[in-house]
Coordinates of C-alpha atoms in Angstrom, one line a residue:
Chain A
M1 CA -16.0 -19.9 -26.0
N2 CA -15.0 -18.6 -22.4
H3 CA -11.9 -17.2 -23.7
A4 CA -13.8 -15.4 -26.4
I5 CA -16.1 -13.9 -23.8
H6 CA -13.2 -13.1 -21.7
L7 CA -11.4 -11.1 -24.5
L8 CA -14.7 -9.3 -25.4
T9 CA -14.9 -8.3 -21.8
L10 CA -11.5 -7.0 -21.8
V11 CA -12.2 -4.9 -25.0
L12 CA -15.2 -3.4 -23.4
L13 CA -13.5 -2.6 -20.2
Y14 CA -10.5 -0.8 -22.1
S15 CA -13.0 0.9 -24.5
G16 CA -14.6 2.5 -21.5
L17 CA -11.2 3.5 -20.0
A18 CA -10.0 4.9 -23.4
S19 CA -13.2 6.7 -23.9
S20 CA -12.8 8.4 -20.4
L21 CA -9.3 9.3 -21.3
E22 CA -10.5 10.6 -24.6
L23 CA -12.5 13.1 -22.8
A24 CA -9.4 14.6 -21.0
Y25 CA -7.1 14.3 -23.9
G26 CA -9.0 14.3 -27.1
R27 CA -11.7 17.0 -26.1
A28 CA -9.8 18.9 -23.4
G29 CA -6.3 18.6 -24.9
L30 CA -4.7 17.4 -21.7
L31 CA -2.1 14.8 -22.3
S32 CA -2.6 12.7 -19.2
L33 CA -0.3 9.8 -18.2
V34 CA -2.0 9.0 -14.9
H35 CA -5.2 7.4 -16.1
A36 CA -4.0 3.9 -15.0
G37 CA -3.7 5.5 -11.5
F38 CA -7.4 6.3 -11.4
Y39 CA -8.2 2.8 -12.8
G40 CA -6.2 1.5 -10.0
V41 CA -7.7 3.8 -7.3
G42 CA -11.1 2.2 -8.5
A43 CA -9.8 -1.5 -8.1
Y44 CA -8.3 -1.0 -4.7
T45 CA -11.3 0.9 -3.4
A46 CA -13.5 -2.1 -4.6
A47 CA -11.2 -4.7 -3.1
L48 CA -11.0 -2.7 0.4
L49 CA -14.7 -2.1 0.5
S50 CA -15.9 -5.5 -0.5
R51 CA -13.5 -7.4 1.6
G52 CA -13.7 -5.0 4.6
M53 CA -17.4 -4.1 4.7
G54 CA -19.3 -6.3 2.2
T55 CA -20.3 -3.0 0.2
P56 CA -23.0 -3.4 -2.5
L57 CA -21.5 -3.1 -6.0
L58 CA -23.5 0.1 -6.9
V59 CA -22.0 1.8 -3.6
E60 CA -18.6 0.8 -4.7
F61 CA -19.0 2.4 -8.1
V62 CA -19.9 5.7 -6.4
I63 CA -17.2 5.7 -3.9
A64 CA -14.6 4.6 -6.2
S65 CA -15.7 7.3 -8.7
A66 CA -15.7 10.0 -6.0
T67 CA -12.3 8.9 -4.7
A68 CA -10.8 9.1 -8.3
A69 CA -12.6 12.4 -9.0
A70 CA -11.1 13.8 -5.6
L71 CA -7.6 12.6 -6.7
G72 CA -8.2 14.0 -10.2
G73 CA -9.2 17.3 -8.7
G74 CA -6.1 17.4 -6.6
V75 CA -3.9 16.7 -9.5
A76 CA -5.8 19.3 -11.6
L77 CA -5.2 22.0 -9.0
A78 CA -1.6 21.3 -8.5
T79 CA -1.0 21.3 -12.3
S80 CA -3.4 24.1 -13.2
R81 CA -1.9 26.3 -16.0
L82 CA 0.7 23.7 -17.0
R83 CA 0.3 22.9 -20.7
G84 CA 1.4 20.1 -23.2
E85 CA 4.6 18.5 -22.2
A86 CA 4.8 20.1 -18.7
F87 CA 1.4 18.7 -17.7
A88 CA 2.2 15.3 -19.3
F89 CA 5.3 15.1 -17.0
A90 CA 3.4 16.2 -13.9
T91 CA 0.8 13.5 -14.5
L92 CA 3.6 11.0 -15.1
A93 CA 5.2 11.9 -11.8
V94 CA 1.8 11.5 -10.1
Q95 CA 1.4 8.1 -11.8
M96 CA 4.8 7.1 -10.4
I97 CA 4.0 8.5 -6.9
L98 CA 0.8 6.4 -6.9
G99 CA 2.8 3.3 -7.9
A100 CA 5.1 4.0 -5.0
V101 CA 2.0 4.4 -2.6
L102 CA 0.4 1.0 -3.9
I103 CA 3.8 -0.8 -3.4
N104 CA 4.9 0.7 -0.1
W105 CA 1.7 1.4 1.9
N106 CA 1.6 -2.2 3.1
G107 CA -1.0 -1.4 6.0
L108 CA -3.7 -0.4 3.3
T109 CA -2.7 -2.2 0.1
R110 CA -0.7 -5.1 1.2
G111 CA 2.2 -3.8 -1.0
P112 CA 3.6 -6.1 -3.6
L113 CA 1.6 -9.0 -2.3
G114 CA -1.6 -7.2 -3.5
I115 CA -5.2 -8.0 -2.0
T116 CA -6.6 -11.4 -2.7
A117 CA -10.0 -13.2 -2.2
I118 CA -12.0 -10.2 -3.6
P119 CA -15.7 -11.5 -3.4
R120 CA -17.9 -11.6 -6.5
P121 CA -20.4 -8.7 -6.5
Q122 CA -24.2 -8.7 -6.3
I123 CA -26.5 -6.1 -7.9
A124 CA -30.2 -6.1 -6.5
G125 CA -30.0 -9.8 -6.0
W126 CA -28.3 -10.6 -9.3
Q127 CA -25.0 -12.6 -8.4
V128 CA -22.4 -11.5 -10.8
D129 CA -20.4 -14.6 -11.1
S130 CA -19.8 -16.0 -14.6
Q131 CA -18.0 -14.8 -17.6
L132 CA -21.3 -13.9 -19.2
D133 CA -22.4 -11.9 -16.1
F134 CA -19.2 -9.9 -16.3
L135 CA -19.6 -9.3 -20.1
L136 CA -22.9 -7.8 -19.4
L137 CA -21.8 -5.8 -16.6
T138 CA -18.9 -4.5 -18.6
L139 CA -21.0 -3.8 -21.6
T140 CA -23.3 -1.7 -19.5
Y141 CA -20.3 0.3 -18.0
S142 CA -18.7 0.8 -21.5
A143 CA -22.0 1.9 -23.1
L144 CA -22.6 4.3 -20.2
V145 CA -19.2 5.8 -20.5
H146 CA -19.5 6.3 -24.3
L147 CA -22.8 7.8 -23.8
L148 CA -21.8 10.2 -21.2
V149 CA -18.7 11.3 -23.1
W150 CA -20.6 11.7 -26.2
R151 CA -23.3 13.8 -24.5
A152 CA -20.7 15.9 -22.7
A153 CA -18.9 16.5 -26.0
E154 CA -22.0 17.6 -27.7
S155 CA -23.2 19.9 -24.8
P156 CA -22.3 23.5 -24.3
F157 CA -19.5 22.3 -21.9
G158 CA -18.1 20.2 -24.9
R159 CA -18.3 23.0 -27.3
A160 CA -16.4 25.3 -24.8
L161 CA -13.8 22.5 -24.4
H162 CA -13.4 22.4 -28.2
V163 CA -12.5 26.2 -28.2
V164 CA -10.2 25.7 -25.3
R165 CA -8.5 22.9 -27.1
E166 CA -8.0 24.9 -30.3
D167 CA -7.0 28.2 -28.9
P168 CA -7.2 29.0 -25.1
L169 CA -6.8 32.7 -25.8
W170 CA -10.0 32.7 -27.9
A171 CA -11.8 30.8 -25.2
R172 CA -10.8 33.4 -22.7
A173 CA -11.8 36.3 -24.9
L174 CA -15.3 34.6 -25.2
G175 CA -15.5 34.8 -21.4
K176 CA -14.7 31.1 -20.7
D177 CA -12.2 30.0 -18.1
P178 CA -10.0 27.4 -19.9
E179 CA -8.3 26.1 -16.8
R180 CA -11.6 25.6 -15.0
L181 CA -13.0 23.9 -17.9
Q182 CA -10.1 21.7 -18.5
R183 CA -10.0 20.8 -14.8
A184 CA -13.7 19.9 -14.9
A185 CA -13.0 17.6 -17.9
F186 CA -10.0 15.9 -16.1
V187 CA -12.0 15.3 -13.0
F188 CA -14.9 13.8 -14.9
S189 CA -12.6 11.7 -16.8
A190 CA -11.0 10.3 -13.6
A191 CA -14.5 9.6 -12.3
L192 CA -15.4 7.6 -15.3
A193 CA -12.1 5.5 -15.4
A194 CA -12.6 4.3 -11.6
P195 CA -15.7 2.0 -12.2
A196 CA -13.5 0.0 -14.6
G197 CA -11.2 -0.7 -11.7
V198 CA -14.1 -2.0 -9.7
I199 CA -15.2 -4.3 -12.4
Y200 CA -11.6 -5.6 -12.9
A201 CA -11.2 -6.3 -9.2
H202 CA -14.2 -8.3 -8.9
K203 CA -13.6 -10.3 -12.1
V204 CA -10.1 -11.2 -11.5
T205 CA -10.6 -11.3 -7.6
Y206 CA -7.2 -10.0 -7.1
V207 CA -5.4 -6.7 -7.3
D208 CA -1.6 -5.6 -7.2
P209 CA 0.3 -2.6 -8.2
T210 CA 1.8 -4.3 -11.3
S211 CA -1.6 -3.8 -13.1
F212 CA -1.8 -0.1 -12.6
T213 CA 1.6 1.2 -13.8
I214 CA 2.8 3.9 -16.2
L215 CA 2.9 1.1 -18.9
E216 CA -1.0 0.6 -18.4
S217 CA -1.4 4.3 -18.8
V218 CA 0.6 4.4 -22.0
M219 CA -1.5 1.4 -23.4
I220 CA -4.8 3.2 -22.7
L221 CA -3.4 6.4 -24.3
S222 CA -2.2 4.3 -27.3
M223 CA -5.8 2.9 -27.7
V224 CA -7.1 6.6 -27.8
I225 CA -4.4 7.6 -30.4
L226 CA -4.9 4.6 -32.4
G227 CA -8.7 5.0 -32.6
G228 CA -8.4 8.6 -33.3
V229 CA -8.6 11.7 -31.2
G230 CA -11.8 13.5 -30.9
S231 CA -13.8 10.5 -32.4
R232 CA -16.9 9.0 -30.9
L233 CA -16.0 5.3 -31.7
G234 CA -12.4 5.8 -32.1
P235 CA -11.5 4.6 -28.4
A236 CA -13.6 1.3 -28.9
L237 CA -11.9 0.6 -32.2
G238 CA -8.5 1.4 -30.6
A239 CA -9.3 -0.9 -27.6
G240 CA -10.3 -3.7 -29.8
V241 CA -7.2 -3.5 -31.9
I242 CA -4.7 -3.2 -29.0
V243 CA -6.3 -5.8 -26.9
L244 CA -6.9 -8.4 -29.7
I245 CA -3.7 -8.0 -32.0
P246 CA -1.5 -9.4 -29.3
E247 CA -3.7 -12.5 -29.2
G248 CA -2.1 -13.2 -32.6
L249 CA 1.0 -13.9 -30.8
R250 CA -0.5 -17.1 -29.5
F251 CA -0.2 -18.5 -33.2
V252 CA 3.4 -17.4 -33.4
G253 CA 4.4 -19.8 -30.6
L254 CA 6.2 -17.4 -28.4
P255 CA 7.2 -18.7 -25.0
S256 CA 5.0 -17.4 -22.3
S257 CA 8.0 -15.9 -20.6
I258 CA 8.5 -13.3 -23.2
A259 CA 4.7 -12.9 -24.4
A260 CA 4.1 -10.2 -22.0
D261 CA 7.3 -8.3 -23.1
A262 CA 6.2 -8.9 -26.9
K263 CA 2.9 -7.1 -26.1
Q264 CA 4.9 -4.1 -24.7
I265 CA 7.1 -4.0 -27.8
I266 CA 4.0 -3.9 -29.8
Y267 CA 2.3 -1.1 -27.7
G268 CA 5.6 1.0 -27.8
F269 CA 6.1 0.7 -31.4
A270 CA 2.5 1.1 -32.2
L271 CA 2.5 4.5 -30.4
L272 CA 5.7 5.6 -32.1
V273 CA 4.5 4.6 -35.6
L274 CA 1.1 6.2 -35.1
I275 CA 3.0 9.5 -34.1
L276 CA 5.4 9.2 -37.1
L277 CA 3.0 8.1 -39.7
R278 CA -0.7 8.6 -38.8
P279 CA -1.2 11.0 -35.9
R280 CA -4.9 11.1 -36.5
G281 CA -5.3 7.4 -35.9
L282 CA -8.1 5.5 -37.6
M283 CA -10.9 7.9 -37.1
G284 CA -9.6 11.0 -35.5
R285 CA -10.8 14.5 -36.0
Y286 CA -7.3 16.0 -34.6
D287 CA -3.7 14.9 -34.7
A288 CA -2.6 13.1 -31.6
E289 CA -0.2 15.9 -30.7
Chain B
M1 CA 24.6 8.6 10.8
V2 CA 24.2 12.1 9.6
K3 CA 27.7 12.1 8.1
Q4 CA 26.9 8.8 6.4
L5 CA 23.7 10.2 5.0
L6 CA 25.4 13.2 3.7
L7 CA 28.1 11.2 2.1
N8 CA 25.5 9.0 0.6
G9 CA 23.4 11.9 -0.5
L10 CA 26.7 13.4 -2.2
A11 CA 27.2 10.3 -4.1
T12 CA 23.6 9.7 -5.0
G13 CA 23.3 13.3 -6.1
A14 CA 26.5 13.0 -8.3
G15 CA 24.7 10.1 -10.2
Y16 CA 21.7 12.2 -10.6
S17 CA 24.0 15.0 -12.0
L18 CA 25.3 12.6 -14.5
L19 CA 21.8 11.9 -15.6
G20 CA 21.1 15.6 -15.8
I21 CA 24.2 16.3 -17.8
G22 CA 23.2 13.6 -20.3
F23 CA 19.7 14.9 -20.7
Y24 CA 20.8 18.4 -20.8
L25 CA 22.9 17.5 -24.0
F26 CA 19.8 15.8 -25.5
F27 CA 18.0 18.8 -24.7
M28 CA 20.4 21.3 -26.3
A29 CA 20.3 19.3 -29.5
D30 CA 16.6 19.2 -30.1
R31 CA 14.9 21.4 -27.5
F32 CA 12.5 18.9 -26.0
L33 CA 12.7 16.4 -23.2
N34 CA 13.7 13.3 -24.9
I35 CA 12.5 10.4 -22.7
A36 CA 14.0 7.7 -24.9
A37 CA 17.5 9.0 -23.9
G38 CA 16.9 6.7 -21.0
A39 CA 17.5 3.8 -23.5
S40 CA 21.2 4.9 -23.7
Y41 CA 21.6 4.4 -20.0
L42 CA 19.9 0.9 -20.2
L43 CA 21.6 -0.4 -23.2
A44 CA 25.1 0.7 -22.1
A45 CA 24.4 -1.0 -18.7
Y46 CA 23.2 -4.3 -20.2
S47 CA 26.0 -4.3 -22.7
Y48 CA 28.6 -3.9 -20.0
F49 CA 27.0 -6.6 -18.0
T50 CA 26.8 -9.1 -20.9
L51 CA 30.4 -8.4 -21.9
R52 CA 31.7 -8.7 -18.4
I53 CA 29.7 -11.7 -17.2
A54 CA 28.9 -13.7 -20.4
F55 CA 32.1 -13.1 -22.4
E56 CA 34.4 -12.2 -19.6
V57 CA 35.7 -9.1 -21.3
A58 CA 38.0 -6.8 -19.1
H59 CA 36.6 -3.7 -17.5
V60 CA 38.0 -1.1 -19.9
P61 CA 37.1 -2.7 -23.2
S62 CA 33.7 -3.6 -21.8
G63 CA 33.2 0.1 -20.7
V64 CA 34.4 1.5 -24.2
V65 CA 32.1 -0.7 -26.0
A66 CA 29.2 -0.1 -23.7
V67 CA 29.4 3.7 -23.8
L68 CA 29.7 3.5 -27.6
I69 CA 26.6 1.6 -27.8
G70 CA 25.0 4.2 -25.6
S71 CA 26.2 6.9 -28.0
G72 CA 25.3 4.8 -31.0
W73 CA 21.7 4.5 -29.7
A74 CA 21.5 8.2 -29.2
I75 CA 22.5 9.0 -32.8
A76 CA 20.3 6.3 -34.2
Q77 CA 17.1 7.4 -32.4
R78 CA 17.8 11.0 -33.4
R79 CA 18.3 10.0 -37.0
I80 CA 15.5 7.6 -37.3
V81 CA 12.8 9.2 -34.9
V82 CA 13.4 12.7 -33.7
L83 CA 14.5 14.3 -37.0
P84 CA 11.8 12.9 -39.0
L85 CA 9.3 14.0 -36.4
R86 CA 10.7 17.6 -36.3
R87 CA 10.7 17.7 -40.1
R88 CA 7.0 17.1 -39.9
G89 CA 6.5 19.9 -37.5
T90 CA 5.6 17.6 -34.7
T91 CA 5.0 19.6 -31.4
A92 CA 6.7 18.7 -28.2
S93 CA 3.8 16.6 -27.1
G94 CA 4.0 14.5 -30.1
L95 CA 7.8 14.2 -29.6
L96 CA 7.1 13.1 -26.1
L97 CA 4.6 10.5 -27.2
G98 CA 6.8 9.2 -30.0
T99 CA 9.9 8.9 -27.7
L100 CA 7.9 7.4 -24.9
G101 CA 6.7 4.6 -27.3
L102 CA 10.3 4.0 -28.3
L103 CA 11.5 3.7 -24.8
I104 CA 8.8 1.3 -23.8
A105 CA 9.5 -0.8 -26.8
I106 CA 13.3 -0.9 -26.0
Q107 CA 12.7 -1.7 -22.3
A108 CA 10.3 -4.5 -23.3
A109 CA 13.0 -5.8 -25.7
T110 CA 15.7 -5.7 -23.0
A111 CA 13.3 -7.5 -20.8
A112 CA 12.7 -10.1 -23.3
A113 CA 16.4 -10.7 -24.0
F114 CA 17.7 -10.5 -20.5
G115 CA 14.7 -11.2 -18.2
T116 CA 13.1 -8.7 -15.7
D117 CA 15.3 -9.5 -12.6
W118 CA 17.9 -7.2 -11.3
K119 CA 21.3 -7.4 -12.8
G120 CA 24.4 -6.1 -10.8
L121 CA 28.0 -6.6 -10.5
A122 CA 29.4 -8.1 -7.2
A123 CA 30.7 -5.7 -4.6
A124 CA 33.9 -7.7 -4.5
E125 CA 34.5 -6.5 -8.1
S126 CA 34.2 -2.9 -7.3
G127 CA 36.8 -3.1 -4.6
K128 CA 37.0 -2.3 -0.8
P129 CA 35.3 0.6 0.9
Y130 CA 37.2 3.7 2.3
M131 CA 36.7 5.6 5.5
F132 CA 36.1 9.3 4.8
L133 CA 35.6 11.8 7.7
G134 CA 34.1 9.0 9.8
A135 CA 31.8 7.7 7.1
V136 CA 32.0 4.6 4.7
L137 CA 32.6 5.4 1.0
Q138 CA 32.1 2.7 -1.3
P139 CA 34.4 2.7 -4.4
V140 CA 31.3 3.3 -6.7
Q141 CA 30.3 6.2 -4.8
L142 CA 33.7 7.9 -5.3
A143 CA 33.3 6.8 -8.9
Y144 CA 30.1 8.7 -9.2
I145 CA 31.6 11.8 -7.6
I146 CA 34.7 11.8 -9.8
C147 CA 32.8 11.1 -12.9
A148 CA 30.2 13.8 -12.3
S149 CA 32.7 16.3 -11.3
A150 CA 35.3 15.6 -14.1
L151 CA 32.6 15.1 -16.9
G152 CA 30.6 18.2 -15.6
A153 CA 33.7 20.3 -15.7
L154 CA 34.9 19.1 -19.0
I155 CA 31.5 19.6 -20.8
W156 CA 30.9 23.0 -19.2
L157 CA 34.3 24.0 -20.6
V158 CA 33.5 22.6 -24.0
L159 CA 30.1 24.3 -24.1
S160 CA 31.3 27.6 -22.9
H161 CA 34.9 27.9 -24.4
T162 CA 35.0 25.9 -27.7
F163 CA 33.6 26.7 -31.1
W164 CA 31.5 23.6 -31.1
G165 CA 30.0 24.6 -27.8
T166 CA 29.2 28.2 -29.2
Q167 CA 27.7 26.4 -32.2
L168 CA 25.5 24.1 -30.1
R169 CA 24.4 27.0 -27.9
A170 CA 23.5 28.9 -31.1
C171 CA 21.4 26.1 -32.5
A172 CA 19.7 25.6 -29.2
S173 CA 18.8 29.4 -29.0
D174 CA 17.6 29.5 -32.6
S175 CA 18.0 26.7 -35.0
S176 CA 16.6 28.7 -38.0
L177 CA 19.0 31.5 -37.5
A178 CA 21.9 29.1 -37.0
A179 CA 21.1 27.3 -40.4
V180 CA 21.0 30.6 -42.2
L181 CA 24.4 31.4 -40.7
G182 CA 25.8 28.2 -42.1
I183 CA 26.1 26.3 -38.8
P184 CA 25.7 22.6 -39.6
A185 CA 22.9 22.1 -37.1
W186 CA 22.4 18.5 -37.9
L187 CA 26.0 17.5 -37.1
V188 CA 26.2 19.8 -34.0
G189 CA 23.0 18.3 -32.7
T190 CA 24.1 14.7 -33.5
A191 CA 27.6 15.3 -31.6
A192 CA 25.5 16.7 -28.6
V193 CA 23.3 13.5 -28.4
A194 CA 26.3 11.3 -29.1
L195 CA 28.0 13.0 -25.9
G196 CA 24.7 12.8 -24.0
G197 CA 24.6 9.1 -24.8
F198 CA 28.1 8.6 -23.6
V199 CA 27.5 10.3 -20.3
L200 CA 24.3 8.5 -19.6
G201 CA 26.2 5.2 -20.5
I202 CA 28.7 5.9 -17.9
A203 CA 25.9 6.5 -15.5
G204 CA 24.4 3.1 -16.5
I205 CA 27.6 1.2 -16.0
L206 CA 28.2 2.7 -12.6
T207 CA 24.6 1.8 -11.5
L208 CA 25.5 -1.8 -12.1
Y209 CA 27.9 -1.7 -9.3
D210 CA 25.6 0.3 -7.2
Q211 CA 21.9 -0.7 -7.2
G212 CA 22.0 -2.9 -10.3
V213 CA 19.7 -2.5 -13.2
E214 CA 16.4 -4.0 -14.4
P215 CA 14.6 -3.0 -17.7
I216 CA 12.3 -0.5 -16.0
R217 CA 15.3 1.6 -14.9
G218 CA 15.7 3.2 -18.3
F219 CA 12.3 5.0 -17.7
E220 CA 13.4 5.9 -14.1
A221 CA 16.7 7.2 -15.3
S222 CA 14.8 9.4 -17.9
L223 CA 12.5 10.8 -15.3
T224 CA 15.4 11.5 -12.8
G225 CA 17.5 13.2 -15.6
V226 CA 14.4 15.2 -16.5
V227 CA 13.9 16.3 -12.9
T228 CA 17.4 17.2 -12.3
M229 CA 17.4 19.3 -15.4
I230 CA 14.1 21.0 -14.8
V231 CA 15.1 21.8 -11.2
G232 CA 18.6 23.1 -12.3
G233 CA 17.2 25.0 -15.4
T234 CA 18.6 25.0 -18.8
K235 CA 20.6 28.2 -18.9
S236 CA 23.8 26.6 -18.1
L237 CA 25.4 23.2 -16.8
P238 CA 26.5 24.1 -13.2
P239 CA 23.1 24.6 -11.8
I240 CA 22.1 21.3 -13.2
L241 CA 25.1 19.7 -11.4
L242 CA 24.1 21.4 -8.2
S243 CA 20.4 20.4 -8.5
G244 CA 21.5 16.8 -8.9
V245 CA 23.5 16.9 -5.5
V246 CA 20.5 18.9 -3.8
I247 CA 18.1 16.2 -4.8
G248 CA 20.4 13.4 -3.6
L249 CA 21.1 15.0 -0.3
L250 CA 17.3 15.7 0.1
Q251 CA 16.5 12.1 -0.7
Q252 CA 19.1 10.9 1.9
M253 CA 18.2 13.3 4.6
I254 CA 14.5 12.4 4.2
L255 CA 15.5 9.0 5.6
L256 CA 15.7 10.7 9.0
V257 CA 11.9 11.0 9.0
L258 CA 10.7 8.4 6.5
P259 CA 11.5 4.8 5.5
S260 CA 13.7 4.2 2.6
Q261 CA 11.0 2.9 0.2
W262 CA 9.6 6.3 -0.1
Q263 CA 12.9 7.8 -1.5
T264 CA 11.9 7.5 -5.1
A265 CA 8.6 9.2 -4.5
I266 CA 10.5 12.2 -3.5
I267 CA 12.0 12.8 -6.8
Y268 CA 8.7 12.8 -8.6
A269 CA 7.0 15.0 -5.8
A270 CA 10.1 17.4 -6.5
L271 CA 9.3 17.4 -10.1
I272 CA 5.5 18.3 -9.6
V273 CA 6.6 21.2 -7.1
V274 CA 9.2 22.5 -9.6
L275 CA 6.9 22.4 -12.6
A276 CA 4.1 24.2 -10.7
A277 CA 6.4 26.7 -9.1
R278 CA 8.4 27.6 -12.3
R279 CA 5.7 27.3 -14.8
R280 CA 6.2 30.8 -16.2
E281 CA 9.9 30.4 -16.6
L282 CA 9.6 26.9 -18.0
R283 CA 7.2 28.2 -20.6
H284 CA 9.8 30.6 -21.9
E285 CA 12.7 28.2 -21.5
F286 CA 11.1 25.0 -22.7
W287 CA 7.8 24.8 -24.4
A288 CA 8.0 28.0 -26.5
R289 CA 11.5 27.1 -28.0
A290 CA 10.4 23.5 -28.6
E291 CA 7.4 24.5 -30.5
A292 CA 9.6 26.7 -32.7

């Protein structure tokens, strides 16, 4: 039963992450490969604040989101006017630089050793300790992210983003600033990803650089593409499939030493097959490209 | 110390130039940044390692088989993945995603088969170092410089002075017109990626004698090749060779002010700077043609 709750918590966590990426990629058309970096910023912020200062959880959410948003803003400014593949490569480079920072800045992040003994959080007297508590917390996070992304997509901002995605020149002719709108979506997306890292850090009580690599970014992107770009529930569906399908590997009897690699093989081929055969994913409005 | 850093930078840069040459050939064939090309580097390295260590095959036959595997992979991924995607009208972003998924799967399969630990070949196997102008030159560093220079010169000559080279440049410039004029674009492109896989395979083999390889190196090789090519531009090969050397020198000279663990971050920072600074040219060189 505990394992089932753990899996459901993971699905909800990644559902929130995928939904936040869907705002930048699906709605704004920005192919971002740095999303795990924002997730990692959230996790490390929580680890440092809770261990160093015993900060309340809600404050950690705010600071983590603000930090990720600031980083996202910096990335967006540095890459403004880059499109498609160019933007993707730039974000990929940022992801690799973040990885280098997490591994090498020993004074802050403790390098490859990571940060251990992250305390369990409290919210207004509620001690978040058990698997069920984390399930409720993650459910709240995921629901909020989906709600915020949905409301943003249905708002004038979202409609403007839609035009920018389809035809930036048309958007400019209508008096909109495509780069500013895309930057705003990217920053918002980064801010929504960070709380997932906060929850992850407190749940696992340990963070290290290997949890926030480019492979994690690609996995989150695969969830968005599988679920369907431009779809409200697509990210949740994609997260469910990507998280749960490798569980089937348990019944295949693979040695634990290659189980992790087998998951990566599945993610990689899933992404390729989706682009080849079904670029709209399961419920998408647009092709993934 | 500065002399040693310069020599190290030259050798490292020669390695990057090899990666840039390989990626340039892939780019000429299909006009997009094919990140799965890094798998040629990876597969050749692991093949060579396996043949040398597990089967005790001699250097030359191992090298020949390894680079053939690198070339074979390049041809296979073009035939099975890239061309079907291009026929469907997939954009450059879609091609990037597809080839990214492919590289991740290949890296994971390599990790499952060989483990995630570093694989390298003993320094003793590569021979004794030389002294050059007061600095130490390792045999593998000399090999990088010789291979990059020789292959760079040879491929530049082929591209600029042979009929096939002219055909490849024609296809890269306008594949539709090339087809109308009867140029066998499929064959020309396949030969280009095969040659690119060959060059990347050589880079992979040399890395075994240098830093060693692990599965994630395929990805890093791809990014390094992309950086070298973007910094150099795609108009011709010599600037790419030069950009590799410049990046290698920069990476080494930065050691005068920063610790060595930040070296790889320099390459990625260079990529962001060049992408942002050259975005107008790149839009014309890369993205517009890739969408055609």
